[in-house]
Short mmCIF file of C-alpha atoms and ligand atoms in Angstrom, two decimals:
data_model
loop_
_atom_site.label_atom_id
_atom_site.label_comp_id
_atom_site.label_asym_id
_atom_site.label_seq_id
_atom_site.Cartn_x
_atom_site.Cartn_y
_atom_site.Cartn_z
CA UNK A 143 0.00 0.00 0.00
CA UNK A 144 1.51 3.28 -1.08
CA UNK A 145 -0.57 5.75 0.91
CA UNK A 146 0.75 6.56 4.37
CA UNK A 147 -1.30 5.22 7.25
CA UNK A 148 -3.71 7.55 8.99
CA UNK A 149 -3.91 6.49 12.63
CA UNK A 150 -6.84 6.67 15.01
CA UNK A 151 -4.75 8.55 17.57
CA UNK A 152 -0.98 8.74 17.58
CA UNK A 153 1.60 10.47 19.81
CA UNK A 154 2.13 14.15 19.04
CA UNK A 155 5.19 15.73 20.57
CA UNK A 156 5.26 19.45 21.30
CA UNK A 157 8.97 20.05 20.87
CA UNK A 158 10.31 20.75 24.36
CA UNK A 159 10.12 17.17 25.67
CA UNK A 160 13.79 16.45 24.88
CA UNK A 161 14.90 19.49 26.86
CA UNK A 162 13.43 17.94 30.02
CA UNK A 163 14.86 14.51 29.19
CA UNK A 164 18.31 16.05 28.69
CA UNK A 165 18.13 17.74 32.07
CA UNK A 166 17.34 14.36 33.63
CA UNK A 167 20.51 12.99 32.02
CA UNK A 168 22.58 16.05 32.92
CA UNK A 169 21.54 15.76 36.57
CA UNK A 170 21.66 11.95 36.55
CA UNK A 171 18.07 11.65 37.76
CA UNK A 172 17.55 8.34 35.95
CA UNK A 173 15.11 7.01 38.51
CA UNK A 174 11.42 6.83 39.38
CA UNK A 175 11.79 10.15 41.20
CA UNK A 176 13.39 13.52 40.54
CA UNK A 177 12.67 17.10 39.44
CA UNK A 178 10.68 16.11 36.33
CA UNK A 179 8.34 13.94 38.41
CA UNK A 180 7.73 16.74 40.90
CA UNK A 181 7.48 19.31 38.09
CA UNK A 182 5.04 17.20 36.08
CA UNK A 183 2.81 16.76 39.13
CA UNK A 184 2.84 20.51 39.66
CA UNK A 185 2.03 21.17 35.97
CA UNK A 186 -0.99 18.84 36.15
CA UNK A 187 -2.12 20.41 39.41
CA UNK A 188 -1.89 23.95 37.97
CA UNK A 189 -3.82 22.86 34.88
CA UNK A 190 -6.58 21.13 36.85
CA UNK A 191 -6.94 24.09 39.23
CA UNK A 192 -7.26 26.55 36.31
CA UNK A 193 -11.06 26.27 36.48
CA UNK A 194 -10.97 28.29 39.71
CA UNK A 195 -13.14 25.65 41.38
CA UNK A 196 -10.78 22.79 42.06
CA UNK A 197 -8.02 22.04 44.51
CA UNK A 198 -6.02 18.92 43.96
CA UNK A 199 -2.93 16.90 44.71
CA UNK A 200 -1.31 14.74 42.04
CA UNK A 201 0.72 11.52 42.33
CA UNK A 202 2.48 10.64 39.06
CA UNK A 203 2.42 6.88 38.46
CA UNK A 204 3.61 4.31 35.94
CA UNK A 205 0.17 3.92 34.31
CA UNK A 206 -3.51 4.73 34.59
CA UNK A 207 -4.09 1.07 35.45
CA UNK A 208 -1.68 1.39 38.40
CA UNK A 209 -3.58 4.50 39.52
CA UNK A 210 -6.88 2.59 39.45
CA UNK A 211 -5.34 -0.28 41.36
CA UNK A 212 -3.95 2.04 44.03
CA UNK A 213 -7.34 3.77 44.34
CA UNK A 214 -8.93 0.40 45.14
CA UNK A 215 -6.15 -0.48 47.59
CA UNK A 216 -6.50 2.85 49.41
CA UNK A 217 -10.27 2.40 49.58
CA UNK A 218 -9.68 -0.91 51.33
CA UNK A 219 -11.14 -3.14 48.59
CA UNK A 220 -10.35 -6.74 49.48
CA UNK A 221 -10.95 -10.32 48.48
CA UNK A 222 -14.67 -11.05 48.27
CA UNK A 223 -15.75 -7.40 47.98
CA UNK A 224 -17.85 -6.05 45.14
CA UNK A 225 -17.04 -2.98 43.04
CA UNK A 226 -19.40 -1.41 40.51
CA UNK A 227 -17.91 -0.53 37.14
CA UNK A 228 -19.25 1.05 33.96
CA UNK A 229 -19.53 -1.86 31.53
CA UNK A 230 -18.74 0.12 28.41
CA UNK A 231 -15.08 0.97 28.85
CA UNK A 232 -11.54 -0.21 28.24
CA UNK A 233 -10.65 -3.37 30.20
CA UNK A 234 -8.14 -1.40 32.28
CA UNK A 235 -11.06 0.21 34.18
CA UNK A 236 -12.21 -3.20 35.42
CA UNK A 237 -9.10 -5.39 35.62
CA UNK A 238 -7.71 -3.88 38.86
CA UNK A 239 -10.89 -4.96 40.68
CA UNK A 240 -9.82 -8.55 40.07
CA UNK A 241 -6.21 -7.81 41.19
CA UNK A 242 -7.74 -7.29 44.66
CA UNK A 243 -9.72 -10.52 44.45
CA UNK A 244 -12.94 -8.53 44.31
CA UNK A 245 -15.89 -9.01 41.93
CA UNK A 246 -16.84 -6.44 39.30
CA UNK A 247 -20.53 -5.58 39.04
CA UNK A 248 -21.14 -4.13 35.59
CA UNK A 249 -23.64 -1.39 34.83
CA UNK A 250 -25.10 -0.32 31.47
CA UNK A 251 -24.69 3.05 29.75
CA UNK A 252 -27.18 5.79 29.01
CA UNK A 253 -27.31 7.04 25.43
CA UNK A 254 -26.60 10.74 25.98
CA UNK A 255 -22.98 10.42 27.08
CA UNK A 256 -22.53 6.64 26.56
CA UNK A 257 -21.38 6.51 30.20
CA UNK A 258 -22.74 4.81 33.32
CA UNK A 259 -26.54 5.07 33.59
CA UNK A 260 -27.64 6.65 36.90
CA UNK A 261 -30.87 4.64 36.75
CA UNK A 262 -29.15 1.28 36.31
CA UNK A 263 -26.49 2.26 38.84
CA UNK A 264 -29.10 2.77 41.52
CA UNK A 265 -30.84 -0.50 40.56
CA UNK A 266 -27.54 -2.30 40.88
CA UNK A 267 -26.71 -0.80 44.28
CA UNK A 268 -30.14 -1.61 45.70
CA UNK A 269 -30.04 -5.17 44.41
CA UNK A 270 -26.50 -5.86 45.68
CA UNK A 271 -27.43 -4.48 49.12
CA UNK A 272 -30.53 -6.65 49.14
CA UNK A 273 -28.38 -9.67 48.22
CA UNK A 274 -26.24 -8.95 51.27
CA UNK A 275 -23.23 -6.94 50.07
CA UNK A 276 -22.87 -3.20 49.74
CA UNK A 277 -20.49 -2.34 46.86
CA UNK A 278 -17.22 -0.75 48.02
CA UNK A 279 -16.80 1.71 45.14
CA UNK A 280 -18.23 2.93 41.82
CA UNK A 281 -15.90 3.24 38.83
CA UNK A 282 -17.35 5.80 36.42
CA UNK A 283 -15.63 6.67 33.14
CA UNK A 284 -15.63 9.80 30.93
CA UNK A 285 -15.56 7.76 27.73
CA UNK A 286 -13.82 9.27 24.69
CA UNK A 287 -13.54 12.50 26.68
CA UNK A 288 -17.29 12.98 27.24
CA UNK A 289 -18.05 13.61 30.92
CA UNK A 290 -20.45 11.20 32.59
CA UNK A 291 -23.55 12.62 34.29
CA UNK A 292 -21.47 13.93 37.17
CA UNK A 293 -24.25 15.45 39.32
CA UNK A 294 -26.52 12.42 39.06
CA UNK A 295 -23.71 9.98 39.86
CA UNK A 296 -22.46 12.09 42.79
CA UNK A 297 -25.97 12.23 44.20
CA UNK A 298 -26.23 8.43 44.18
CA UNK A 299 -22.72 8.13 45.63
CA UNK A 300 -23.74 10.39 48.54
CA UNK A 301 -27.14 8.76 49.05
CA UNK A 302 -25.63 5.29 49.50
CA UNK A 303 -22.28 6.48 50.88
CA UNK A 304 -20.25 4.66 48.22
CA UNK A 305 -17.18 6.51 46.87
CA UNK A 306 -16.74 7.16 43.14
CA UNK A 307 -13.44 6.40 41.43
CA UNK A 308 -13.34 8.83 38.52
CA UNK A 309 -11.69 7.23 35.48
CA UNK A 310 -10.59 10.34 33.60
CA UNK A 311 -7.99 8.50 31.51
CA UNK A 312 -9.54 9.78 28.29
CA UNK A 313 -10.80 13.13 29.54
CA UNK A 314 -7.89 15.40 30.46
CA UNK A 315 -9.02 18.83 29.23
CA UNK A 316 -12.75 18.03 29.40
CA UNK A 317 -15.05 19.85 31.80
CA UNK A 318 -18.49 19.39 33.37
CA UNK A 319 -20.23 22.63 34.40
CA UNK A 320 -16.90 24.41 33.88
CA UNK A 321 -15.08 22.16 36.36
CA UNK A 322 -12.22 20.00 35.12
CA UNK A 323 -12.63 16.26 34.68
CA UNK A 324 -10.17 14.59 37.01
CA UNK A 325 -11.25 16.71 39.99
CA UNK A 326 -14.62 15.18 40.87
CA UNK A 327 -13.40 12.56 43.32
CA UNK A 328 -10.83 11.89 46.00
CA UNK A 329 -9.72 9.09 43.68
CA UNK A 330 -9.51 10.38 40.11
CA UNK A 331 -7.17 8.84 37.59
CA UNK A 332 -5.42 10.03 34.44
CA UNK A 333 -3.52 8.10 31.76
CA UNK A 334 -0.60 9.19 29.60
CA UNK A 335 -0.39 6.11 27.43
CA UNK A 336 0.78 6.50 23.83
CA UNK A 337 -2.66 7.00 22.30
CA UNK A 338 -4.09 9.43 24.86
CA UNK A 339 -4.51 13.17 24.35
CA UNK A 340 -1.04 13.73 25.81
CA UNK A 341 1.49 11.00 26.47
CA UNK A 342 4.59 10.14 28.47
CA UNK A 343 4.95 6.96 26.34
CA UNK A 344 3.49 5.17 29.35
CA UNK A 345 2.27 6.74 32.56
CA UNK A 346 -0.64 7.81 34.69
CA UNK A 347 -1.64 9.74 37.77
CA UNK A 348 -3.86 9.59 40.80
CA UNK A 349 -5.52 12.94 41.46
CA UNK A 350 -7.09 13.62 44.84
CA UNK A 351 -8.45 16.52 46.87
CA UNK A 352 -6.66 15.34 50.01
CA UNK A 353 -2.96 15.58 50.80
CA UNK A 354 -3.11 12.42 53.01
CA UNK A 355 -4.40 10.39 50.07
CA UNK A 356 -1.61 11.59 47.80
CA UNK A 357 0.96 10.75 50.49
CA UNK A 358 -0.51 7.29 50.94
CA UNK A 359 -0.54 6.73 47.17
CA UNK A 360 3.14 7.67 46.85
CA UNK A 361 4.00 5.52 49.90
CA UNK A 362 2.29 2.47 48.41
CA UNK A 363 3.67 3.19 44.93
CA UNK A 364 7.24 3.10 46.26
CA UNK A 365 7.16 -0.29 48.02
CA UNK A 366 5.51 0.96 51.24
CA UNK A 367 8.75 1.53 53.05
CA UNK A 368 8.25 2.57 56.69
CA UNK A 369 10.38 5.35 58.23
CA UNK A 370 13.41 3.38 59.41
CA UNK A 371 17.10 3.25 58.40
CA UNK A 372 16.70 -0.40 57.35
CA UNK A 373 13.99 -1.74 55.05
CA UNK A 374 10.90 -2.08 57.22
CA UNK A 375 7.40 -2.83 55.93
CA UNK A 376 4.04 -2.96 57.63
CA UNK A 377 1.93 -2.72 54.45
CA UNK A 378 2.07 -4.32 51.00
CA UNK A 379 3.72 -2.01 48.48
CA UNK A 380 3.97 -1.67 44.72
CA UNK A 381 6.50 -0.37 42.22
CA UNK A 382 4.13 2.11 40.56
CA UNK A 383 5.97 5.45 40.48
CA UNK A 384 6.58 7.29 37.19
CA UNK A 385 10.15 7.47 35.91
CA UNK A 386 11.87 10.86 35.81
CA UNK A 387 12.56 10.32 32.08
CA UNK A 388 8.90 9.72 31.24
CA UNK A 389 7.89 12.64 33.43
CA UNK A 390 10.19 14.81 31.29
CA UNK A 391 8.08 13.93 28.24
CA UNK A 392 5.02 14.81 30.31
CA UNK A 393 6.38 18.25 31.18
CA UNK A 394 6.82 19.05 27.49
CA UNK A 395 3.36 17.69 26.69
CA UNK A 396 1.67 19.80 29.37
CA UNK A 397 2.92 22.89 27.53
CA UNK A 398 0.76 21.97 24.52
CA UNK A 399 -2.26 20.35 26.19
CA UNK A 400 -4.64 23.26 25.52
CA UNK A 401 -3.60 23.28 21.86
CA UNK A 402 -4.11 19.49 21.68
CA UNK A 403 -7.66 19.84 22.99
CA UNK A 404 -8.55 22.39 20.32
CA UNK A 405 -6.95 20.23 17.61
CA UNK A 406 -9.01 17.20 18.70
CA UNK A 407 -12.13 19.33 18.77
CA UNK A 408 -11.32 20.54 15.27
CA UNK A 409 -11.38 16.91 14.09
CA UNK A 410 -14.77 16.53 15.77
CA UNK A 411 -16.11 19.63 13.95
CA UNK A 412 -14.79 18.21 10.70
CA UNK A 413 -16.87 15.06 11.17
CA UNK A 414 -19.95 17.00 12.28
CA UNK A 415 -19.77 18.89 8.96
CA UNK A 416 -18.99 15.81 6.93
CA UNK A 417 -22.00 13.87 8.22
CA UNK A 418 -24.44 16.77 8.60
CA UNK A 419 -26.41 15.77 5.51
CA UNK A 420 -26.02 12.02 5.87
CA UNK A 421 -29.11 10.17 6.97
CA UNK A 422 -28.47 7.23 9.27
CA UNK A 423 -25.07 8.37 10.55
CA UNK A 424 -24.93 10.50 13.67
CA UNK A 425 -21.91 11.99 15.39
CA UNK A 426 -21.90 11.56 19.19
CA UNK A 427 -22.33 15.05 20.64
CA UNK A 428 -22.47 16.67 24.06
CA UNK A 429 -26.03 16.51 25.46
CA UNK A 430 -25.94 20.23 26.40
CA UNK A 431 -23.55 23.03 27.30
CA UNK A 432 -22.81 21.56 30.76
CA UNK A 433 -20.63 19.04 28.96
CA UNK A 434 -17.37 20.07 27.32
CA UNK A 435 -15.54 17.13 25.75
CA UNK A 436 -11.90 17.14 24.69
CA UNK A 437 -13.19 14.80 21.93
CA UNK A 438 -10.22 12.53 22.42
CA UNK A 439 -11.90 10.30 19.86
CA UNK A 440 -14.86 11.22 17.67
CA UNK A 441 -17.56 8.55 17.65
CA UNK A 442 -20.22 7.99 14.99
CA UNK A 443 -23.24 5.70 15.05
CA UNK A 444 -24.16 3.91 11.85
CA UNK A 445 -27.78 2.84 11.64
CA UNK A 446 -27.64 -0.18 9.30
CA UNK A 447 -31.30 0.03 8.32
CA UNK A 448 -31.22 3.68 7.36
CA UNK A 449 -27.81 3.47 5.72
CA UNK A 450 -28.07 0.16 3.93
CA UNK A 451 -24.69 -0.83 5.35
CA UNK A 452 -23.24 -1.36 8.82
CA UNK A 453 -20.24 0.09 10.60
CA UNK A 454 -18.03 -2.86 9.58
CA UNK A 455 -18.53 -1.99 5.90
CA UNK A 456 -17.31 1.52 6.62
CA UNK A 457 -14.43 0.32 8.80
CA UNK A 458 -13.20 -2.13 6.16
CA UNK A 459 -13.56 0.46 3.41
CA UNK A 460 -11.38 2.87 5.41
CA UNK A 461 -8.89 0.10 6.12
CA UNK A 462 -8.49 -0.45 2.37
CA UNK A 463 -7.54 3.20 2.11
CA UNK A 464 -5.00 2.69 4.91
CA UNK A 465 -7.13 4.71 7.34
CA UNK A 466 -7.52 3.32 10.84
CA UNK A 467 -10.91 3.34 12.58
CA UNK A 468 -12.14 1.16 15.42
CA UNK A 469 -15.37 -0.18 16.92
CA UNK A 470 -16.25 1.25 20.33
CA UNK A 471 -15.04 -0.48 23.50
CA UNK A 472 -16.77 -3.83 23.69
CA UNK A 473 -18.72 -3.80 26.96
CA UNK A 474 -17.10 -5.72 29.81
CA UNK A 475 -20.19 -7.83 30.53
CA UNK A 476 -19.86 -9.25 26.99
CA UNK A 477 -16.19 -10.16 27.42
CA UNK A 478 -15.37 -13.86 27.82
CA UNK A 479 -13.15 -13.11 30.81
CA UNK A 480 -16.04 -11.45 32.70
CA UNK A 481 -18.88 -13.74 31.61
CA UNK A 482 -19.72 -14.71 35.21
CA UNK A 483 -19.85 -11.15 36.55
CA UNK A 484 -23.29 -9.67 37.33
CA UNK A 485 -24.67 -7.06 34.94
CA UNK A 486 -27.45 -4.49 35.38
CA UNK A 487 -28.93 -2.97 32.26
CA UNK A 488 -31.12 -3.20 29.21
CA UNK A 489 -28.66 -3.54 26.33
CA UNK A 490 -27.82 0.08 25.52
CA UNK A 491 -24.05 -0.43 25.75
CA UNK A 492 -24.37 -3.48 23.50
CA UNK A 493 -26.27 -1.52 20.87
CA UNK A 494 -23.76 1.35 21.03
CA UNK A 495 -20.98 -1.18 20.54
CA UNK A 496 -22.70 -2.81 17.55
CA UNK A 497 -23.26 0.42 15.62
CA UNK A 498 -20.49 2.69 16.88
CA UNK A 499 -17.20 3.53 15.21
CA UNK A 500 -14.28 5.70 16.36
CA UNK A 501 -12.78 7.75 13.53
CA UNK A 502 -9.23 9.11 13.20
CA UNK A 503 -9.03 11.90 15.76
CA UNK A 504 -5.34 12.65 16.26
CA UNK A 505 -4.23 16.19 16.97
CA UNK A 506 -1.50 15.77 14.35
CA UNK A 507 -3.78 15.13 11.36
CA UNK A 508 -3.31 17.57 8.47
CA UNK A 509 -5.68 19.17 5.95
CA UNK A 510 -4.43 16.59 3.49
CA UNK A 511 -5.32 13.78 5.91
CA UNK A 512 -8.79 15.26 6.40
CA UNK A 513 -9.23 15.40 2.60
CA UNK A 514 -8.30 11.75 2.32
CA UNK A 515 -10.63 10.74 5.15
CA UNK A 516 -13.45 12.82 3.64
CA UNK A 517 -13.04 11.31 0.17
CA UNK A 518 -12.85 7.77 1.52
CA UNK A 519 -16.03 8.23 3.52
CA UNK A 520 -17.91 9.86 0.64
CA UNK A 521 -16.78 7.03 -1.63
CA UNK A 522 -18.13 4.48 0.82
CA UNK A 523 -21.45 6.33 1.06
CA UNK A 524 -21.80 6.53 -2.73
CA UNK A 525 -21.00 2.85 -3.10
CA UNK A 526 -23.20 1.39 -0.35
CA UNK A 527 -25.69 3.95 0.87
CA UNK A 528 -29.36 3.67 -0.05
CA UNK A 529 -29.96 7.40 -0.03
CA UNK A 530 -26.73 9.20 -0.79
CA UNK A 531 -25.39 10.82 -3.95
C1 PLP B 680 -6.13 4.12 28.83
C2 PLP B 680 -7.20 3.86 29.81
C3 PLP B 680 -6.92 3.33 31.07
C4 PLP B 680 -5.59 2.79 31.47
O1 PLP B 680 -4.54 3.63 31.41
P1 PLP B 680 -3.07 3.03 31.13
O2 PLP B 680 -2.22 4.24 31.36
O3 PLP B 680 -3.05 2.57 29.72
O4 PLP B 680 -2.81 1.95 32.10
C5 PLP B 680 -7.96 3.19 31.98
N1 PLP B 680 -9.21 3.55 31.65
C6 PLP B 680 -9.53 4.03 30.45
C7 PLP B 680 -10.94 4.40 30.17
C8 PLP B 680 -8.54 4.19 29.47
O5 PLP B 680 -8.87 4.63 28.26
#
């Protein structure tokens, strides 16, 4: 294939990352601690507090998955416990529940944001309590950058006194009612994996409103070493801290985060225009102005009956043109590995999965790339659509 590949979402360096990496080498901070780690934490904190409503503490970690795991550990989740988790998400939201020997309880999505349904969440909580176990935590996810129904979920969390773990891995730069995603919980997590809106090649963070929680997270992430001259341990620890090299990449990336958000949103606008006249294909949009999405990935829904073709036809057509697209996250309750886990819902996540497609959304896509994507999509519509062209 001669045409260069257009990726769904690929790393996009800002230019100053190497400066921070060089300083790590110059100062010989080649370790999972050092000035870049501290500086990166500060950069994230300053960014998250820029809404004028949030106060937070940040612990930089080796991945978003590690951050989720530590959140569960710090909340005291143990063998035999139950933890509620949004079913429609990446497996990394749910896997750490099993690391603790706990059981995930999956909950369906609502259609407006594609995130955890408040109605089904409350059903699930009531039923689990009735069955004899109150869930220890609720993992809610801002999928593809779109905030979940924050107020409704917080209300349920308060009513039943069950803490929310906010999975903001895909939503750095998104806001709900002008407050930054990543600041809605004492246990919020971010990811800086290679495909996220900014990257440290691999990395994550736990964001909290409480200094004690940050201190505990760092303590556990660095092998839970007690204060003693020898190696003394009274708790189980992990090796989950972010390296000073990776944090250097993060410092450079934080300088361009705002620009990255507007570039992703530009891709979203491009698709809104492209599909505005197309019957049977809808672009997932914010329900109202309370929701501001970074549009990490733009999602479309292909109605096979109206279109005369399904999302796989479009995906394969794009693939032929060397353009990457991807079905939505397959819900966790439909995954072989979680087939025995309880699920509460009506099938909305399943339907979203069947008809949904993520389109190339990278901040580094050019006008030329957009032209190619546009032509490929129009070609597919002309070829297969019942009512186009
Ligand atoms: C990427 C991602 C994670 C995991 O983050 P890693 O840094 O890759 O471990 C967790 N949840 C969601 C929703 C994600 O997209």
